[in-house]
XYZ file of N, CA and C in Angstrom:
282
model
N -9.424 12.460 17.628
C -8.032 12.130 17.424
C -7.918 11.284 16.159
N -6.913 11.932 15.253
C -7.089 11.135 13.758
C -5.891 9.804 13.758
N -6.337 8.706 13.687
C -4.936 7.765 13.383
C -4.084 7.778 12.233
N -2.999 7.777 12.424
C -1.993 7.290 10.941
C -2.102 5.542 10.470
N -2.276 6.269 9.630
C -2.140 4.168 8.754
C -0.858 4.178 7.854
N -0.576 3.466 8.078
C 0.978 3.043 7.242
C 0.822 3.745 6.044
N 1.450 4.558 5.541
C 1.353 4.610 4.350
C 2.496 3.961 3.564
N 2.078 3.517 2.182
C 2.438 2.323 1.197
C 2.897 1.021 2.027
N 2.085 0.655 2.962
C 1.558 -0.478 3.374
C 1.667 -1.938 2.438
N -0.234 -1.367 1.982
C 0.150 -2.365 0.469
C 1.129 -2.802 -0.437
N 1.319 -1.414 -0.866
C 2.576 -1.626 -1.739
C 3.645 -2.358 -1.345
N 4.014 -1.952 -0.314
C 5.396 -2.929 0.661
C 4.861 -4.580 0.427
N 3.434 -4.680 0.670
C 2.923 -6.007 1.047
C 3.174 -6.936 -0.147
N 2.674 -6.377 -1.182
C 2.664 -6.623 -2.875
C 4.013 -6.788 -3.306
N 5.277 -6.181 -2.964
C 6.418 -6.234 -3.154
C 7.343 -7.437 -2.371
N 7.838 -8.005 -3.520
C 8.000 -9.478 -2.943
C 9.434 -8.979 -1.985
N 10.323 -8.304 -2.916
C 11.458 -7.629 -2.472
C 11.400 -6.867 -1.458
N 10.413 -6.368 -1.302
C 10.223 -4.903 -0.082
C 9.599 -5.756 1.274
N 8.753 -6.665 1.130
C 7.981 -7.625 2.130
C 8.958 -7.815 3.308
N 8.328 -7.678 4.236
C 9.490 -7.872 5.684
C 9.019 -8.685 6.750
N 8.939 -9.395 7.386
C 8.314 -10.167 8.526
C 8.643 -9.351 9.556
N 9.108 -8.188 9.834
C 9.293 -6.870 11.082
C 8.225 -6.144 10.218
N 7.538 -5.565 9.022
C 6.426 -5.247 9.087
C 5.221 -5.504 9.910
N 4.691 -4.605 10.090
C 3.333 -4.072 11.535
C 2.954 -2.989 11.491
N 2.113 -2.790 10.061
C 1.209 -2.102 9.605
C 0.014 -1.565 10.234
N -0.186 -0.498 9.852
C -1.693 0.395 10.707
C -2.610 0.005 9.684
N -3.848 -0.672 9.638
C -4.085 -0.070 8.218
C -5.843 -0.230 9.106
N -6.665 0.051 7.658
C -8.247 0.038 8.324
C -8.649 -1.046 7.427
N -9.935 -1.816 8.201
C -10.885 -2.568 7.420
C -11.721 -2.060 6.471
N -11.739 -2.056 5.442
C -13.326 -1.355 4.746
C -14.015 -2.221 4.783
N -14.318 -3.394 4.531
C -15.025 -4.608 4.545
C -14.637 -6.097 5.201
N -15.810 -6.644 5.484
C -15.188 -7.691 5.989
C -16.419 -8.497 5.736
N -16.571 -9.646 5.239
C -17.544 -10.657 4.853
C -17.268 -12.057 5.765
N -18.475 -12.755 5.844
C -18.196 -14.020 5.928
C -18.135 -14.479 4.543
N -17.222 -15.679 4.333
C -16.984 -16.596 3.349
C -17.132 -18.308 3.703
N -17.814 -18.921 2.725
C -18.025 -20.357 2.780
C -16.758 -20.703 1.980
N -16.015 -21.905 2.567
C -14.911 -22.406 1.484
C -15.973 -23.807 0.621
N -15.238 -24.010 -0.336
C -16.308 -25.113 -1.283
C -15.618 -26.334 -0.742
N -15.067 -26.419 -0.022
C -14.468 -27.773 0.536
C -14.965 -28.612 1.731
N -15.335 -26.904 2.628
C -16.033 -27.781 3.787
C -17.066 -26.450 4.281
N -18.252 -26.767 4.355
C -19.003 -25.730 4.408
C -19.090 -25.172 6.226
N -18.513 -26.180 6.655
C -18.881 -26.124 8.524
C -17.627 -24.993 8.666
N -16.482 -24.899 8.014
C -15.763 -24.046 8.248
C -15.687 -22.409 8.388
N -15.893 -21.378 9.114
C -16.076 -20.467 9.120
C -15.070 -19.780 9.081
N -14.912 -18.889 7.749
C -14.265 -17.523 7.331
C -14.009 -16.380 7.188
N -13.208 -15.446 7.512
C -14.196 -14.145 6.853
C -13.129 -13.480 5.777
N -13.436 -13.037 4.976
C -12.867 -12.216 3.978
C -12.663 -10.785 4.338
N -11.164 -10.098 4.069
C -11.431 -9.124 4.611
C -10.502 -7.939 3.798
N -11.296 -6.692 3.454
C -10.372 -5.627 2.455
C -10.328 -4.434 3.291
N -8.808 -4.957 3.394
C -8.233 -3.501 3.869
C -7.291 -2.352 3.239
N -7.142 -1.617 3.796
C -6.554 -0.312 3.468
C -5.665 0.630 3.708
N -4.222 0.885 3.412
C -3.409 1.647 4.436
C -3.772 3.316 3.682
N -4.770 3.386 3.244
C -5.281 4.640 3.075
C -5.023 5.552 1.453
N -4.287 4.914 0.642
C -4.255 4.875 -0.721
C -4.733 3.842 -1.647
N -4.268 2.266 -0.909
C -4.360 1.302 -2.016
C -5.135 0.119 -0.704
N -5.790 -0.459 -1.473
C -6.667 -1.691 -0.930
C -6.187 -3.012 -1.015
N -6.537 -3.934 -0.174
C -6.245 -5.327 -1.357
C -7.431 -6.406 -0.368
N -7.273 -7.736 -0.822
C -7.766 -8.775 0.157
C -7.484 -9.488 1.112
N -7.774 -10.271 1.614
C -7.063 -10.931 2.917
C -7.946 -12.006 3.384
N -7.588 -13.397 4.198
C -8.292 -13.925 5.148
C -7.951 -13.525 6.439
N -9.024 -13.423 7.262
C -8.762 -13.448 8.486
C -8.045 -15.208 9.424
N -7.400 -15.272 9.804
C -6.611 -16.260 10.343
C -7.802 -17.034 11.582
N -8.464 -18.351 11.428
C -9.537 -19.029 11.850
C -9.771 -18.772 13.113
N -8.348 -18.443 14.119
C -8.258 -18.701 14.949
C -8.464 -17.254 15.695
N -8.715 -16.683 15.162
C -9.133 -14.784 15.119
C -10.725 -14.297 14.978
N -11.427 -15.436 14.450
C -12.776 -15.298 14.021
C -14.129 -14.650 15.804
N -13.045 -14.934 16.798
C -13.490 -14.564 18.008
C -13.549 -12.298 18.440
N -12.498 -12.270 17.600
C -12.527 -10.825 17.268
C -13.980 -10.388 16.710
N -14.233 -11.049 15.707
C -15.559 -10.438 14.527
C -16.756 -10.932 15.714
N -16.821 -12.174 16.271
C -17.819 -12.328 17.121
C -17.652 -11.378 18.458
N -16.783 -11.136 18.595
C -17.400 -10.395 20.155
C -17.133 -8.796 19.589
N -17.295 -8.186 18.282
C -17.322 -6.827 17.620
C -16.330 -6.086 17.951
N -14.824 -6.737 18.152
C -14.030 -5.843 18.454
C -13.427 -5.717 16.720
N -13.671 -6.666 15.839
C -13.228 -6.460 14.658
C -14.270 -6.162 13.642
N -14.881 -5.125 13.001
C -15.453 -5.060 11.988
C -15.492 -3.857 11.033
N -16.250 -3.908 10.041
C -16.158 -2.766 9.266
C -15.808 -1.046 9.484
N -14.590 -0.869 9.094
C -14.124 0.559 9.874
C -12.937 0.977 10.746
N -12.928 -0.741 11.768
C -11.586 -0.852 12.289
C -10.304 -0.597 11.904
N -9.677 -0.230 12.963
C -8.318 0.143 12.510
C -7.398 -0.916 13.516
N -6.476 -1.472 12.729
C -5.452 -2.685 12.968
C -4.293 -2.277 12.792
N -3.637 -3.030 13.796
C -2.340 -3.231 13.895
C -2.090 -4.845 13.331
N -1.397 -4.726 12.397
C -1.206 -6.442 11.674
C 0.225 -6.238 12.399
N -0.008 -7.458 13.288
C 1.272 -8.049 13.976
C 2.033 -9.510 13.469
N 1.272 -9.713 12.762
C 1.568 -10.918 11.537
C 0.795 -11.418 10.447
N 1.524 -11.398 9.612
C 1.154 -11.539 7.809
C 1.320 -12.905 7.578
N 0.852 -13.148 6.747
C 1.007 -14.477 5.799
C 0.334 -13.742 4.070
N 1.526 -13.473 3.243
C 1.122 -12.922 2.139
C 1.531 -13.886 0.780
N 0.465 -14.857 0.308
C 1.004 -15.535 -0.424
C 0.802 -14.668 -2.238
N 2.870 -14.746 -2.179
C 2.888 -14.159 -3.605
C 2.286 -14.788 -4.771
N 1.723 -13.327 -6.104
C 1.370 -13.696 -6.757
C -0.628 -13.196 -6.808
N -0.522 -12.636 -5.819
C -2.333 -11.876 -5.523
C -2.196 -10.431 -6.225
N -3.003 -10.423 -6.852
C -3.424 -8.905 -7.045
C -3.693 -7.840 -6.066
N -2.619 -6.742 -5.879
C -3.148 -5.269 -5.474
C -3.099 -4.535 -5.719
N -4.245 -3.803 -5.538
C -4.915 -2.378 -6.019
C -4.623 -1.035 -5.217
């Protein structure tokens, strides 16, 4: 069974004008890293590039979510439902 991912997702996301807080995007993970911040190293992150299947961009995962990546319901390949954004304008997407 094939899923749909939002298409122009990104683009919507990237668009300061188009951006909606009722956006709830399909999109997939291609990657997902841990990240150290240079501020406090005990803090655990993960970096994460996703995809609504044309265009990519970056993301943090939200700290309080990091229980997803540990118990493997979130990782490389996944497909998400973003039920809330925090998109601070002014990031590059691709």
């Amino acid at each position: 069974m094939g899923v749909n991912l939002t298409p122009g997702a990104i683009t919507t996301m990237c668009n300061v004008h188009l951006f909606s807080e009722k956006l709830k995007p399909v999109m997939q993970v291609i990657d997902l890293k841990p990240v150290q911040l240079q501020e406090d190293n005990s803090t655990e992150r993960y970096l994460l590039v996703i995809s609504d299947g044309s265009h990519y961009h970056y993301g943090m995962l939200a700290m309080m979510k990091n229980e997803l990546v540990h118990s493997g319901r979130l990782q490389k390949g996944s497909i998400v439902r973003f039920t809330q954004l925090v998109y601070n304008v002014g990031e590059h997407c691709r």
